[in-house]
GROMACS .gro file of C-alpha atoms in nm:
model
  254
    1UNK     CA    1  -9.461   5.923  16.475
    2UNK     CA    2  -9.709   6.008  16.215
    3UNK     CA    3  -9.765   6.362  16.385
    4UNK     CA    4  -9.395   6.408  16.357
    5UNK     CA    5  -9.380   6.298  16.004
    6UNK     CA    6  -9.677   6.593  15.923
    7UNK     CA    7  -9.456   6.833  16.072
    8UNK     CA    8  -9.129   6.756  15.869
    9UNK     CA    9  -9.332   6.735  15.602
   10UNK     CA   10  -9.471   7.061  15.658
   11UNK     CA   11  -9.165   7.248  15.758
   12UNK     CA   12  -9.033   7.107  15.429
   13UNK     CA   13  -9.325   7.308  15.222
   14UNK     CA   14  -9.267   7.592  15.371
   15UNK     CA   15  -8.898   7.555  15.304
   16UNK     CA   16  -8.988   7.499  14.963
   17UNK     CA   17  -9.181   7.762  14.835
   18UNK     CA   18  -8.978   8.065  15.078
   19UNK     CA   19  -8.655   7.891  14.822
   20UNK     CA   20  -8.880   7.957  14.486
   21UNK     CA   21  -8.963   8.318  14.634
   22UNK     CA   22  -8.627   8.391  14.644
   23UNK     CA   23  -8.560   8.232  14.304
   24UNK     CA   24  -8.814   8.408  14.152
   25UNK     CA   25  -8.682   8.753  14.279
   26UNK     CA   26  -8.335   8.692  14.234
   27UNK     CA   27  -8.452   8.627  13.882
   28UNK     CA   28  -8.659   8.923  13.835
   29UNK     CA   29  -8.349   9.127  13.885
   30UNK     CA   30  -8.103   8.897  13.676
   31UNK     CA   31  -8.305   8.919  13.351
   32UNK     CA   32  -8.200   9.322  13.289
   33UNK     CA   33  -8.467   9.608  13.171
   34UNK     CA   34  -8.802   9.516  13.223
   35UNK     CA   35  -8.965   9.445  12.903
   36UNK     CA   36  -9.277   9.689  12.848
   37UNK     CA   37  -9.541   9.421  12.676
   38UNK     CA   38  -9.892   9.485  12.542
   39UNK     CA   39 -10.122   9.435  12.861
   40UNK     CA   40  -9.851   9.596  13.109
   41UNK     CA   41 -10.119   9.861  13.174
   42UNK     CA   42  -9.999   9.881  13.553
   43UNK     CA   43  -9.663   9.696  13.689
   44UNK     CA   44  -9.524   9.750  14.040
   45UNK     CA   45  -9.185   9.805  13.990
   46UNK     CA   46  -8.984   9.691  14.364
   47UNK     CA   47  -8.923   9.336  14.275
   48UNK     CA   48  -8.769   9.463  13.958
   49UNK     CA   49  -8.523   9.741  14.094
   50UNK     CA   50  -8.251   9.732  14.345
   51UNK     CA   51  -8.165  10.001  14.602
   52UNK     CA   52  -7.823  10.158  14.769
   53UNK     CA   53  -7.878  10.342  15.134
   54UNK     CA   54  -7.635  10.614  15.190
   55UNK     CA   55  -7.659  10.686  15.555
   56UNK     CA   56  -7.471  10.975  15.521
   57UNK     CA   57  -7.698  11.124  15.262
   58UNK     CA   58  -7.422  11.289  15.017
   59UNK     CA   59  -7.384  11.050  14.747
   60UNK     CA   60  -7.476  11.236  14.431
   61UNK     CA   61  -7.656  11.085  14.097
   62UNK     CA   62  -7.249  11.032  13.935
   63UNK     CA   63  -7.168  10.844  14.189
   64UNK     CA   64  -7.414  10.609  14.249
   65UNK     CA   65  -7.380  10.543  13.865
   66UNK     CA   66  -6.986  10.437  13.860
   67UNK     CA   67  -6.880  10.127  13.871
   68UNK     CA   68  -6.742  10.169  14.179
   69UNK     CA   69  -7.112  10.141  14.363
   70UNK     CA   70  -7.218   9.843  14.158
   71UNK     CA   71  -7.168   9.567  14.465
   72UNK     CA   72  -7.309   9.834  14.703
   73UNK     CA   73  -7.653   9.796  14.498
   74UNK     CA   74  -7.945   9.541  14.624
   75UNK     CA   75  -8.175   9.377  14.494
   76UNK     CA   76  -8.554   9.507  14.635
   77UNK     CA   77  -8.741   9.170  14.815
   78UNK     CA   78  -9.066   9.325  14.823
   79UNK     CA   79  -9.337   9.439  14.569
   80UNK     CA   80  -9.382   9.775  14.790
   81UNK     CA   81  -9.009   9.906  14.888
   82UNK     CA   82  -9.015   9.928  15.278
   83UNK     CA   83  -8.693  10.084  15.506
   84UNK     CA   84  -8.890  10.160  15.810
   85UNK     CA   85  -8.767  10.466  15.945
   86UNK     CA   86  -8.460  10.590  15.892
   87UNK     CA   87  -8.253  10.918  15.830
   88UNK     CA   88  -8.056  10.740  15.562
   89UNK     CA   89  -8.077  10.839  15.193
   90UNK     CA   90  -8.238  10.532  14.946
   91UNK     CA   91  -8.151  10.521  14.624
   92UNK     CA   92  -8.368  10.319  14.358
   93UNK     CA   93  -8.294  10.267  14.011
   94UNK     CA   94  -8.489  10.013  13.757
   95UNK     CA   95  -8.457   9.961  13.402
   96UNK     CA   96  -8.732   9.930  13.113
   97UNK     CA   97  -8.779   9.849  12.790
   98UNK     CA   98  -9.029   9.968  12.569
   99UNK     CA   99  -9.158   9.637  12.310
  100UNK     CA  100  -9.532   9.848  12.240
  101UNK     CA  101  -9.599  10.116  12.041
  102UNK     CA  102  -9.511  10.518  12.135
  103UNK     CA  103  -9.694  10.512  12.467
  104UNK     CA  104  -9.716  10.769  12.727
  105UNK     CA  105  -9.636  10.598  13.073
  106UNK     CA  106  -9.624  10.789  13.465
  107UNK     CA  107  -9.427  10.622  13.772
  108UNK     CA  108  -9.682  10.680  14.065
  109UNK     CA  109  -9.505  10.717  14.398
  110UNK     CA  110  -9.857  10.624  14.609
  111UNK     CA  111  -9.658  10.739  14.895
  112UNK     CA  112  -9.754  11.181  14.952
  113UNK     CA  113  -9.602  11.171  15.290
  114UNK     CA  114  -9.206  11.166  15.187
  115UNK     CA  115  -9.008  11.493  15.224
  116UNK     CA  116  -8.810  11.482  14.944
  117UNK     CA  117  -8.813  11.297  14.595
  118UNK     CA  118  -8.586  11.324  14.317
  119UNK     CA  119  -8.622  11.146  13.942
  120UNK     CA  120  -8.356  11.104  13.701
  121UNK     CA  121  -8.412  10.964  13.364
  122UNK     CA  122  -8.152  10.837  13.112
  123UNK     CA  123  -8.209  10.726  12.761
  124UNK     CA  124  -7.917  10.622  12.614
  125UNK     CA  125  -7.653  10.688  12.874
  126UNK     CA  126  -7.766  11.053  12.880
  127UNK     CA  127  -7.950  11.250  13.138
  128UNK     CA  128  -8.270  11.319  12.932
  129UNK     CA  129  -8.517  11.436  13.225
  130UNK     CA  130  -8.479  11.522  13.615
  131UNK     CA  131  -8.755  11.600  13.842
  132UNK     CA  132  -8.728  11.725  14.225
  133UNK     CA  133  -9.077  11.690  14.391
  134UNK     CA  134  -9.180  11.572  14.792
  135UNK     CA  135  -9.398  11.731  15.006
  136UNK     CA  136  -9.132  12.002  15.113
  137UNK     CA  137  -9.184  12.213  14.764
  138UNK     CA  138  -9.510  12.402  14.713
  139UNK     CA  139  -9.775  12.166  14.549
  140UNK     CA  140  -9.773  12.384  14.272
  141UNK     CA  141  -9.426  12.264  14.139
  142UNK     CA  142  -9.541  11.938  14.091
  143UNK     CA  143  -9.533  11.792  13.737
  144UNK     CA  144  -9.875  11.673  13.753
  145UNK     CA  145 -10.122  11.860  14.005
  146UNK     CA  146 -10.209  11.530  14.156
  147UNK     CA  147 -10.204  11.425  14.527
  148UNK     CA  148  -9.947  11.163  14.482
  149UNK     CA  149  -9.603  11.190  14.303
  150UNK     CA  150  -9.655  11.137  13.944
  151UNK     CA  151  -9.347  11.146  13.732
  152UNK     CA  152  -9.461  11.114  13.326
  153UNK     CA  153  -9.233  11.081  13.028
  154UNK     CA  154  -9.213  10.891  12.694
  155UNK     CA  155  -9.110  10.598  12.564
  156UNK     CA  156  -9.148  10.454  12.187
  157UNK     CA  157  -9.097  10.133  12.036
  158UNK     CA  158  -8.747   9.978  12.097
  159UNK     CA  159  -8.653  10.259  12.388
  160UNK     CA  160  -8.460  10.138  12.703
  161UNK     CA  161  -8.410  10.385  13.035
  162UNK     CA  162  -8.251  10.413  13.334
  163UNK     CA  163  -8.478  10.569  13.585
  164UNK     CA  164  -8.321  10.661  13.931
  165UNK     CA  165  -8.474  10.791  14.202
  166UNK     CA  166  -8.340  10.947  14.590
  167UNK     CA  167  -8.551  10.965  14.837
  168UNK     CA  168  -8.489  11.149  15.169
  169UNK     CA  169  -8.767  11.159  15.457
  170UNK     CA  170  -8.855  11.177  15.833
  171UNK     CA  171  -9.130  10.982  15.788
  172UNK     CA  172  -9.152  10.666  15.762
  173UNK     CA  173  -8.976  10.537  15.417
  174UNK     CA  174  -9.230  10.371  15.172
  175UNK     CA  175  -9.195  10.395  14.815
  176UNK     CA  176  -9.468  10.212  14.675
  177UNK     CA  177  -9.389  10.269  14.262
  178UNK     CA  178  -9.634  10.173  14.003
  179UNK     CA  179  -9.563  10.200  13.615
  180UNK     CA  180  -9.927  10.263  13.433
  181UNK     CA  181  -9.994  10.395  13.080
  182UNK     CA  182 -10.148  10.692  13.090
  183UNK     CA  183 -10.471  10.632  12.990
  184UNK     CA  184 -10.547  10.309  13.243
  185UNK     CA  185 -10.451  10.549  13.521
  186UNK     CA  186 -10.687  10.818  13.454
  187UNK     CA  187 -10.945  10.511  13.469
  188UNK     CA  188 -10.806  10.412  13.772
  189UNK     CA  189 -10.783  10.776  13.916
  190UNK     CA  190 -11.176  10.808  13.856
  191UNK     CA  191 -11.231  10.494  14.025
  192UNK     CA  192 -11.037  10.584  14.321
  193UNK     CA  193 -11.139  10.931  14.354
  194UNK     CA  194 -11.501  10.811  14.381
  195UNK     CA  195 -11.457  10.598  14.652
  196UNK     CA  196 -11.242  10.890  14.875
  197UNK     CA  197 -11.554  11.160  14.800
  198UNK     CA  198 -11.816  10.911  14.940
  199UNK     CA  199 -11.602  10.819  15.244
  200UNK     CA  200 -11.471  11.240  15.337
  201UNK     CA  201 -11.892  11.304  15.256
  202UNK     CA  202 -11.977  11.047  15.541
  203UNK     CA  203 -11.730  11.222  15.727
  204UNK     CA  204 -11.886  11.552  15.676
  205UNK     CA  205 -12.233  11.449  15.735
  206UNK     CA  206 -12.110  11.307  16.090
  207UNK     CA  207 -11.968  11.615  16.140
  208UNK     CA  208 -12.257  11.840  16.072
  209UNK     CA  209 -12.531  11.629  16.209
  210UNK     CA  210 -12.352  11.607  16.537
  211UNK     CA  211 -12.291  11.931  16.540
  212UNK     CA  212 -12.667  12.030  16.461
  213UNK     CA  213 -12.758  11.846  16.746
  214UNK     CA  214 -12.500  12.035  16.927
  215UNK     CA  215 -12.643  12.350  16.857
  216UNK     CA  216 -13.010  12.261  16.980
  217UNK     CA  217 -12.964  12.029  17.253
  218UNK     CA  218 -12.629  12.235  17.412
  219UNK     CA  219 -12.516  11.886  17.495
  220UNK     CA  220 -12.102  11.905  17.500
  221UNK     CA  221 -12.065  11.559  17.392
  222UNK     CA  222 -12.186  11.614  17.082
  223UNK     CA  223 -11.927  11.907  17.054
  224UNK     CA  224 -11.665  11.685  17.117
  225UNK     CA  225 -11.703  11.448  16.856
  226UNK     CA  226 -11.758  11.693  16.595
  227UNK     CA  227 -11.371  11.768  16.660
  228UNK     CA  228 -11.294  11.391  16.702
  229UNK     CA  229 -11.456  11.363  16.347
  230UNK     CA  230 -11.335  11.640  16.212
  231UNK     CA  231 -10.960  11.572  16.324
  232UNK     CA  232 -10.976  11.245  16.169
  233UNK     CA  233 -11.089  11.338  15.878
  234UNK     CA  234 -10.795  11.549  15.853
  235UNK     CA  235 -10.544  11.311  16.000
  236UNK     CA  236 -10.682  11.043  15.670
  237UNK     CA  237 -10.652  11.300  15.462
  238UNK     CA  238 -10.334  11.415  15.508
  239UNK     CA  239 -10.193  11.088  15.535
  240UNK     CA  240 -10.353  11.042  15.170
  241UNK     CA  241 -10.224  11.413  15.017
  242UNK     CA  242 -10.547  11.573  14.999
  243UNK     CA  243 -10.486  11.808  15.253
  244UNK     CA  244 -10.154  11.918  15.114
  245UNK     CA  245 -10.332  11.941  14.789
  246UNK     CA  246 -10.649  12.144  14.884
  247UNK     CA  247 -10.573  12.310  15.216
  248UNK     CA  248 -10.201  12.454  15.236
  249UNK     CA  249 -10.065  12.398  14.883
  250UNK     CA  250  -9.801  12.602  14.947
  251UNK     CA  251  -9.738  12.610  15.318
  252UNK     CA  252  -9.469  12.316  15.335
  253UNK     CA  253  -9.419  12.406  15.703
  254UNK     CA  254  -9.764  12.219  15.752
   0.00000   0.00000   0.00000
C-alpha cells in the first residue's frame, strides 16, 4: 500500500509541474511584445513567438499578417523551435519592446544549415527592413559576414516591432533564435571562436602526424585515417558554417 501511495504521489508531481510548464508558456505568449529590460543581454526568443506551417509553401508576408491567419498561428513549446523534417514552409513572428536606451541588438539564427531564410521587420505597422539570407545565396550577401545568420537592426527607447521570419529547408528544420545586444555577442563570438580553433587545430595535428607517419613507415592504415580525420573535420565543420564560410563562399551547389 505504501509503495502504491509513492507512486500516486509521484505521478501527481509530475502532473504538477508538466501543468505549470504549460502555464508558464501559455503565459509567455499571452503577455504581448517582449519587454527589452536592462540585463536582457541574450534572450532566446521560441517560448515567446508563435509559428504558422504552410505545407504548401505559398503563403506570402500579407497574408500571414491578416486577420484571417490569426487562429492558424501557434504558440512555440520549446526554447529552440524544432519541426523535424519537413518540406513545409514555417513561419515565426515575435514581438519586442524596447524599455533601455538606443541599443543595437542582432537575432542569431545558430542554425547555418537551412536553405532559405527570410526577415521582415515592422515598426509601426510598416515594413521598415527585409532580409533574404540561407545557405542557398553566396556567403557574400549576408548582412553580417558571419557563419551563422545574423540579422541586426535598431531599436530606441519606447520602440515596439514585429519581426517575422519564413523559413524553407531540406534539412532538418531548427531555428534556434537568440536576441543579444551587440556588444555581449561580440564577447560571446570571441569566446566561442576560441574554443572551435583549438578543437579544428587538434584536428589538424591528427591529420598531419598520421600522415607523417604515413609517409615514412608506408603503412596504409595510417593513410586511411588521415581521410577519416580529415572528412570529419569537414563533416563538423560544415554542419557548424565554417566550411560554407571559408571554403566555397559562393558555390551554393556545395
Amino acid at each position: 500500500m505504501k509503495a502504491n501511495r509513492n507512486r500516486y504521489l509521484l505521478v501527481f508531481l509530475l502532473s504538477g509541474i508538466l501543468v505549470l510548464e504549460a502555464f508558464d508558456a501559455q503565459m509567455a505568449h499571452a503577455s504581448g511584445a517582449l519587454a527589452l529590460q536592462e540585463g536582457h543581454n541574450e534572450v532566446e526568443l521560441g517560448l515567446h513567438s508563435e509559428y504558422l506551417e504552410d505545407p504548401e509553401g505559398q503563403l506570402i508576408l500579407q497574408e500571414v499578417r491578416s486577420k484571417a491567419f490569426e487562429p492558424r498561428w501557434k504558440p512555440i513549446p520549446k526554447s529552440t523551435p524544432n519541426f523535424g523534417y519537413s518540406s513545409s514552409s514555417f513561419w515565426l513572428k515575435t514581438s519586442l519592446q524596447e524599455t533601455t536606451t538606443q541599443s543595437s541588438r542582432i537575432l542569431q539564427i545558430a542554425y547555418p544549415i537551412l536553405d532559405n531564410l527570410q526577415f521582415f521587420l515592422f515598426r509601426n505597422g510598416q515594413l521598415e527592413k527585409e532580409i533574404q539570407t540561407g545557405d542557398y545565396f553566396p556567403f557574400e550577401e549576408r548582412p553580417v559576414w558571419n557563419r551563422n545568420f545574423l540579422l541586426p537592426f535598431e531599436m530606441q527607447n519606447g520602440d515596439t516591432v514585429d519581426i517575422y521570419l519564413r523559413v524553407q529547408t531540406s534539412t532538418s528544420v531548427q531555428i534556434p533564435m537568440v536576441l543579444w545586444q551587440q556588444e555581449s555577442f561580440a564577447r560571446s563570438e570571441q569566446t566561442s571562436l576560441a574554443g572551435q580553433c583549438i578543437f579544428y587545430g587538434i584536428i589538424l595535428a591528427m591529420l598531419l602526424f598520421n600522415f607523417f607517419l604515413f609517409v615514412s613507415t608506408r603503412e596504409l592504415n595510417y593513410l586511411n585515417y588521415v581521410f577519416y580525420v580529415g572528412l570529419t573535420g569537414l563533416f563538423f565543420s560544415t554542419l557548424q558554417g565554417f566550411s560554407f564560410q571559408y571554403l566555397w563562399p559562393n558555390d551554393v551547389a556545395w
